[in-house]
Amino acid sequence: MGKLRMIGVDIGGANLKVFDGSGTHIHYCPLWKETPIREILSEYSFADNAAVVMSGELADCFSSKQEGIEFIVSAVKDVFPGAWFYGTDGCFHQDAVPELAAANWLVMADVLKERYPNALLIDMGSTTTDIIPLNAWDILKGQTDYTRLKAGLLLYYGLLRTPVSSLLRTVSIKGQETGISTEYFACSGDAHVLTGIITQEEYSTATPDSCSPSREHSMRRMARMICADIEEVGEEQVLAIAESFVNEEKQVLIHAVQRIMDTYHCNRIITAGIGSRLLSTWFDAIDLNREMGSYSDAMPAWAVREAFLRTV
């Protein structure tokens, strides 16, 4: 059993991530379109089996989370009939039980809680940020996204897909407070490219207008947040919108993290996910991207494999 060729899989609403034992692989796989789950997983058919965790059951193409769970389980089993799925009860299942909904954050806590006792794990993905006190395992088990949102353990702000208007209502343009459009013209990926936080290569999801993630196109999208072209207001003012978004994003995260640190008496912070580098600059944190390499970019996929291999 020690030679079992196992892959770890994390199926989100926008990305499917795989850890194959030697490295991580991130595939853009939006569930709200004709999703290629089976095709992507077929690339890993060299493996004996798959340990799987999910959060994509919440995609609005499903009428309920249970329908999403059943769809994902069925798609995975078409490629790996014996696949095991990690749930919010901290156990593995082979059936489409309700506990499978949004357990990707918990499996990280399961694997890291002994390595980093009393630490707060902050994992920023493309869409959300998980705030996970690793010293509160008994409280974490059984939590849903709904209960985590209520408790401040989940924020719907991410490195790439957050609409600019979700954080900004107005912005100062040439000294005058100006309203922000609530259209999905620009997102956090645009703001982070324009402020130099990420490169256009790291802007790996679809853009709001389906054009390129280049600085030029990000500028154009950001200008539309105030219903303008770049030429109307100038590049400096467009960049000010991006900077205002990042400043607001930072303050929201700092406030949320401090509250959880105080509540659970955590004494250090570790960061993971594609936003790990950014988070580590905002907090006095251990960047797991540096400690663990690329595994951190797809940590739930790595963690679900680790968790399963401990059971065999």
Short mmCIF file of C-alpha atoms in Angstrom, two decimals:
data_model
loop_
_atom_site.label_atom_id
_atom_site.label_comp_id
_atom_site.label_asym_id
_atom_site.label_seq_id
_atom_site.Cartn_x
_atom_site.Cartn_y
_atom_site.Cartn_z
CA MET A 1 0.00 0.00 0.00
CA GLY A 2 2.96 2.30 0.55
CA LYS A 3 3.50 2.40 -3.22
CA LEU A 4 -0.07 3.45 -3.97
CA ARG A 5 -0.01 6.02 -6.75
CA MET A 6 -2.49 8.53 -5.42
CA ILE A 7 -3.39 11.98 -6.66
CA GLY A 8 -5.02 14.72 -4.61
CA VAL A 9 -7.76 16.75 -6.30
CA ASP A 10 -9.43 20.01 -5.28
CA ILE A 11 -12.47 20.92 -7.40
CA GLY A 12 -13.54 24.52 -7.00
CA GLY A 13 -16.04 26.56 -8.95
CA ALA A 14 -13.41 28.09 -11.24
CA ASN A 15 -10.32 25.86 -10.98
CA LEU A 16 -9.50 22.18 -10.68
CA LYS A 17 -6.21 21.58 -8.87
CA VAL A 18 -4.21 18.37 -8.80
CA PHE A 19 -1.25 17.25 -6.72
CA ASP A 20 0.34 14.17 -8.29
CA GLY A 21 3.03 13.44 -5.72
CA SER A 22 5.73 15.53 -7.37
CA GLY A 23 4.05 18.83 -8.12
CA THR A 24 0.84 20.81 -8.42
CA HIS A 25 -1.18 21.50 -11.54
CA ILE A 26 -3.90 24.16 -11.75
CA HIS A 27 -6.49 23.84 -14.52
CA TYR A 28 -9.06 26.52 -15.30
CA CYS A 29 -12.32 24.59 -15.10
CA PRO A 30 -15.42 26.78 -14.64
CA LEU A 31 -18.34 24.68 -13.49
CA TRP A 32 -20.90 27.14 -14.85
CA LYS A 33 -19.95 26.18 -18.41
CA GLU A 34 -19.49 22.85 -20.17
CA THR A 35 -17.08 21.65 -17.53
CA PRO A 36 -14.18 19.38 -18.57
CA ILE A 37 -13.75 17.62 -15.21
CA ARG A 38 -13.57 14.18 -16.80
CA GLU A 39 -11.21 15.28 -19.55
CA ILE A 40 -8.81 16.94 -17.10
CA LEU A 41 -8.79 14.01 -14.69
CA SER A 42 -8.21 11.59 -17.57
CA GLU A 43 -4.77 13.16 -17.94
CA TYR A 44 -3.95 11.60 -14.56
CA SER A 45 -5.23 8.09 -15.30
CA PHE A 46 -1.74 6.78 -14.55
CA ALA A 47 -2.70 7.04 -10.88
CA ASP A 48 -4.32 4.17 -8.99
CA ASN A 49 -6.87 6.37 -7.29
CA ALA A 50 -7.82 9.90 -6.27
CA ALA A 51 -8.48 11.62 -2.95
CA VAL A 52 -10.83 14.51 -3.61
CA VAL A 53 -12.08 17.61 -1.85
CA MET A 54 -14.47 20.18 -3.29
CA SER A 55 -16.04 23.61 -3.04
CA GLY A 56 -17.49 23.83 -6.54
CA GLU A 57 -20.87 22.47 -5.48
CA LEU A 58 -21.94 26.07 -4.80
CA ALA A 59 -21.70 27.07 -8.49
CA ASP A 60 -24.97 28.61 -9.62
CA CYS A 61 -25.44 26.07 -12.40
CA PHE A 62 -26.67 23.73 -9.65
CA SER A 63 -30.08 24.15 -8.02
CA SER A 64 -28.66 23.10 -4.64
CA LYS A 65 -25.37 22.17 -3.03
CA GLN A 66 -26.46 18.52 -2.96
CA GLU A 67 -27.02 18.54 -6.72
CA GLY A 68 -23.53 19.98 -7.13
CA ILE A 69 -22.01 17.33 -4.87
CA GLU A 70 -23.69 14.55 -6.82
CA PHE A 71 -22.56 16.00 -10.14
CA ILE A 72 -18.92 16.32 -9.03
CA VAL A 73 -18.82 12.88 -7.40
CA SER A 74 -20.28 11.31 -10.55
CA ALA A 75 -17.80 13.10 -12.82
CA VAL A 76 -14.82 12.03 -10.71
CA LYS A 77 -16.02 8.43 -10.45
CA ASP A 78 -16.27 8.18 -14.22
CA VAL A 79 -12.47 8.40 -14.20
CA PHE A 80 -11.63 7.06 -10.71
CA PRO A 81 -14.46 4.68 -9.68
CA GLY A 82 -12.89 4.07 -6.26
CA ALA A 83 -12.26 7.74 -5.41
CA TRP A 84 -12.44 8.93 -1.80
CA PHE A 85 -13.97 12.29 -0.87
CA TYR A 86 -13.09 14.32 2.23
CA GLY A 87 -15.92 15.88 4.22
CA THR A 88 -16.47 18.60 6.80
CA ASP A 89 -16.74 15.86 9.44
CA GLY A 90 -13.01 15.21 8.94
CA CYS A 91 -13.69 11.79 7.38
CA PHE A 92 -13.45 10.24 3.92
CA HIS A 93 -16.53 9.06 2.06
CA GLN A 94 -17.26 7.29 -1.21
CA ASP A 95 -20.86 8.43 -1.56
CA ALA A 96 -22.26 11.90 -2.35
CA VAL A 97 -23.07 12.81 1.25
CA PRO A 98 -23.89 16.42 2.29
CA GLU A 99 -20.69 16.65 4.35
CA LEU A 100 -18.66 16.89 1.14
CA ALA A 101 -19.76 20.49 0.57
CA ALA A 102 -16.86 22.96 0.88
CA ALA A 103 -14.42 20.87 2.89
CA ASN A 104 -11.27 22.01 1.10
CA TRP A 105 -10.32 24.46 3.86
CA LEU A 106 -10.79 21.86 6.61
CA VAL A 107 -8.45 19.30 5.09
CA MET A 108 -5.66 21.91 5.20
CA ALA A 109 -6.30 22.38 8.91
CA ASP A 110 -6.35 18.61 9.40
CA VAL A 111 -2.87 18.19 7.92
CA LEU A 112 -1.23 21.37 9.26
CA LYS A 113 -2.61 21.61 12.82
CA GLU A 114 0.16 19.54 14.39
CA ARG A 115 2.96 21.08 12.33
CA TYR A 116 1.90 24.64 13.18
CA PRO A 117 0.12 24.56 16.57
CA ASN A 118 -1.55 27.81 17.66
CA ALA A 119 -1.07 29.27 14.19
CA LEU A 120 -3.64 31.05 12.07
CA LEU A 121 -3.68 29.85 8.47
CA ILE A 122 -4.78 32.38 5.86
CA ASP A 123 -5.35 30.87 2.43
CA MET A 124 -6.13 33.27 -0.43
CA GLY A 125 -7.31 31.77 -3.67
CA SER A 126 -8.68 33.36 -6.81
CA THR A 127 -12.12 33.94 -5.28
CA THR A 128 -12.08 33.60 -1.49
CA THR A 129 -9.86 33.87 1.56
CA ASP A 130 -10.06 31.28 4.35
CA ILE A 131 -9.06 32.32 7.87
CA ILE A 132 -8.41 29.12 9.82
CA PRO A 133 -7.32 28.93 13.48
CA LEU A 134 -5.39 25.64 13.58
CA ASN A 135 -5.82 25.34 17.37
CA ALA A 136 -9.63 25.10 17.11
CA TRP A 137 -10.09 21.72 15.41
CA ASP A 138 -13.18 20.72 17.39
CA ILE A 139 -14.85 24.02 16.48
CA LEU A 140 -13.82 23.83 12.84
CA LYS A 141 -15.29 20.37 12.19
CA GLY A 142 -18.82 20.56 10.87
CA GLN A 143 -18.59 24.19 9.81
CA THR A 144 -20.21 25.11 6.49
CA ASP A 145 -19.47 28.08 4.28
CA TYR A 146 -22.62 29.70 5.70
CA THR A 147 -21.51 29.31 9.31
CA ARG A 148 -17.96 30.39 8.44
CA LEU A 149 -19.22 33.55 6.78
CA LYS A 150 -21.18 34.34 9.95
CA ALA A 151 -18.11 33.69 12.11
CA GLY A 152 -15.70 35.68 9.93
CA LEU A 153 -13.71 32.56 9.02
CA LEU A 154 -14.46 32.98 5.31
CA LEU A 155 -14.18 36.14 3.23
CA TYR A 156 -15.41 36.32 -0.34
CA TYR A 157 -12.39 38.30 -1.51
CA GLY A 158 -9.68 36.71 -3.62
CA LEU A 159 -6.59 37.52 -5.63
CA LEU A 160 -8.22 37.43 -9.07
CA ARG A 161 -12.02 37.27 -9.30
CA THR A 162 -13.39 39.77 -6.76
CA PRO A 163 -15.51 42.51 -8.43
CA VAL A 164 -14.05 45.96 -7.76
CA SER A 165 -17.50 47.25 -6.77
CA SER A 166 -17.74 44.70 -3.95
CA LEU A 167 -15.26 46.80 -1.95
CA LEU A 168 -15.42 50.27 -3.44
CA ARG A 169 -18.47 52.53 -3.59
CA THR A 170 -16.69 55.80 -4.40
CA VAL A 171 -13.22 56.90 -5.36
CA SER A 172 -11.50 60.29 -5.44
CA ILE A 173 -10.94 61.39 -9.03
CA LYS A 174 -9.09 64.67 -9.48
CA GLY A 175 -10.05 65.62 -5.95
CA GLN A 176 -13.76 64.87 -6.39
CA GLU A 177 -15.55 61.93 -4.82
CA THR A 178 -16.89 59.86 -7.72
CA GLY A 179 -19.31 56.94 -7.63
CA ILE A 180 -18.25 53.47 -8.74
CA SER A 181 -20.32 51.47 -11.23
CA THR A 182 -21.67 48.19 -9.90
CA GLU A 183 -21.20 46.52 -13.29
CA TYR A 184 -18.64 43.71 -13.47
CA PHE A 185 -16.22 45.81 -15.51
CA ALA A 186 -13.05 45.08 -13.51
CA CYS A 187 -11.92 42.74 -10.77
CA SER A 188 -9.18 42.19 -8.23
CA GLY A 189 -6.95 40.62 -10.89
CA ASP A 190 -6.97 43.95 -12.76
CA ALA A 191 -6.24 45.93 -9.59
CA HIS A 192 -3.39 43.61 -8.64
CA VAL A 193 -1.82 43.76 -12.11
CA LEU A 194 -2.01 47.56 -12.16
CA THR A 195 -0.44 47.90 -8.71
CA GLY A 196 2.33 45.41 -9.49
CA ILE A 197 1.16 42.80 -6.97
CA ILE A 198 0.90 40.12 -9.67
CA THR A 199 2.14 39.74 -13.23
CA GLN A 200 -0.21 39.32 -16.14
CA GLU A 201 0.94 35.69 -16.32
CA GLU A 202 -0.35 35.20 -12.76
CA TYR A 203 -3.74 36.61 -13.79
CA SER A 204 -4.83 33.09 -14.71
CA THR A 205 -8.63 33.32 -14.75
CA ALA A 206 -10.98 34.74 -17.38
CA THR A 207 -11.10 38.54 -17.38
CA PRO A 208 -14.44 40.39 -17.05
CA ASP A 209 -14.46 41.32 -20.76
CA SER A 210 -12.73 38.12 -21.95
CA CYS A 211 -9.82 40.19 -23.28
CA SER A 212 -6.21 39.70 -22.23
CA PRO A 213 -4.84 40.21 -18.68
CA SER A 214 -2.35 42.76 -19.99
CA ARG A 215 -1.73 46.06 -18.23
CA GLU A 216 -3.30 47.92 -21.15
CA HIS A 217 -6.52 45.92 -21.00
CA SER A 218 -6.60 46.06 -17.20
CA MET A 219 -6.35 49.86 -17.42
CA ARG A 220 -9.25 49.94 -19.86
CA ARG A 221 -11.40 47.74 -17.64
CA MET A 222 -10.57 49.77 -14.54
CA ALA A 223 -11.49 53.05 -16.27
CA ARG A 224 -14.92 51.62 -16.97
CA MET A 225 -15.54 51.38 -13.23
CA ILE A 226 -16.20 55.13 -13.40
CA CYS A 227 -17.86 54.79 -16.83
CA ALA A 228 -14.89 56.40 -18.56
CA ASP A 229 -12.23 55.74 -21.15
CA ILE A 230 -8.59 56.11 -20.14
CA GLU A 231 -8.27 59.22 -22.30
CA GLU A 232 -11.07 60.98 -20.41
CA VAL A 233 -9.43 60.86 -16.99
CA GLY A 234 -5.80 59.90 -17.56
CA GLU A 235 -3.77 56.89 -16.46
CA GLU A 236 -2.92 58.38 -13.06
CA GLN A 237 -6.59 58.55 -12.08
CA VAL A 238 -7.27 55.03 -13.34
CA LEU A 239 -4.36 53.74 -11.25
CA ALA A 240 -5.86 55.56 -8.26
CA ILE A 241 -8.96 53.35 -8.54
CA ALA A 242 -6.77 50.23 -8.43
CA GLU A 243 -4.81 51.57 -5.46
CA SER A 244 -8.01 52.46 -3.59
CA PHE A 245 -9.30 48.92 -4.12
CA VAL A 246 -6.08 47.36 -2.79
CA ASN A 247 -6.04 49.67 0.24
CA GLU A 248 -9.63 48.77 1.09
CA GLU A 249 -8.94 45.07 0.54
CA LYS A 250 -5.95 45.23 2.88
CA GLN A 251 -7.92 46.94 5.65
CA VAL A 252 -10.77 44.42 5.42
CA LEU A 253 -8.34 41.51 5.70
CA ILE A 254 -6.32 43.05 8.54
CA HIS A 255 -9.48 43.69 10.57
CA ALA A 256 -10.84 40.18 9.97
CA VAL A 257 -7.55 38.46 10.76
CA GLN A 258 -6.99 40.44 13.96
CA ARG A 259 -10.46 39.55 15.22
CA ILE A 260 -9.89 35.82 14.68
CA MET A 261 -6.38 36.02 16.19
CA ASP A 262 -7.83 37.60 19.32
CA THR A 263 -10.77 35.19 19.54
CA TYR A 264 -8.70 32.00 19.26
CA HIS A 265 -5.47 33.30 20.85
CA CYS A 266 -3.30 32.37 17.86
CA ASN A 267 0.31 33.46 18.20
CA ARG A 268 1.54 33.40 14.59
CA ILE A 269 0.27 33.51 11.02
CA ILE A 270 1.00 31.22 8.09
CA THR A 271 -0.15 31.98 4.56
CA ALA A 272 -1.00 29.80 1.58
CA GLY A 273 -2.68 29.86 -1.82
CA ILE A 274 -1.96 31.92 -4.88
CA GLY A 275 -2.21 35.03 -2.69
CA SER A 276 0.31 33.76 -0.14
CA ARG A 277 3.07 36.16 -1.15
CA LEU A 278 0.75 39.16 -0.93
CA LEU A 279 -0.58 38.10 2.47
CA SER A 280 2.91 37.56 3.84
CA THR A 281 3.76 41.19 3.02
CA TRP A 282 0.66 42.44 4.85
CA PHE A 283 1.17 40.31 7.95
CA ASP A 284 4.18 39.14 9.94
CA ALA A 285 3.64 35.70 8.48
CA ILE A 286 5.31 32.49 7.39
CA ASP A 287 4.81 32.17 3.62
CA LEU A 288 4.16 28.49 2.93
CA ASN A 289 4.99 29.11 -0.73
CA ARG A 290 8.57 29.60 0.43
CA GLU A 291 8.54 26.80 2.99
CA MET A 292 6.80 24.21 0.81
CA GLY A 293 7.30 25.47 -2.72
CA SER A 294 4.52 25.30 -5.30
CA TYR A 295 2.46 22.88 -3.16
CA SER A 296 1.04 25.91 -1.39
CA ASP A 297 -0.63 27.20 -4.56
CA ALA A 298 -2.91 24.18 -4.50
CA MET A 299 -2.71 23.26 -0.85
CA PRO A 300 -6.10 21.50 -0.50
CA ALA A 301 -5.10 19.12 -3.32
CA TRP A 302 -1.82 18.36 -1.55
CA ALA A 303 -3.50 18.14 1.85
CA VAL A 304 -6.31 15.76 0.82
CA ARG A 305 -3.74 13.35 -0.58
CA GLU A 306 -1.67 13.61 2.59
CA ALA A 307 -4.73 13.06 4.76
CA PHE A 308 -5.78 9.98 2.82
CA LEU A 309 -2.32 8.40 2.78
CA ARG A 310 -2.28 8.64 6.59
CA THR A 311 -5.30 6.29 6.65
CA VAL A 312 -3.78 3.47 4.58
#
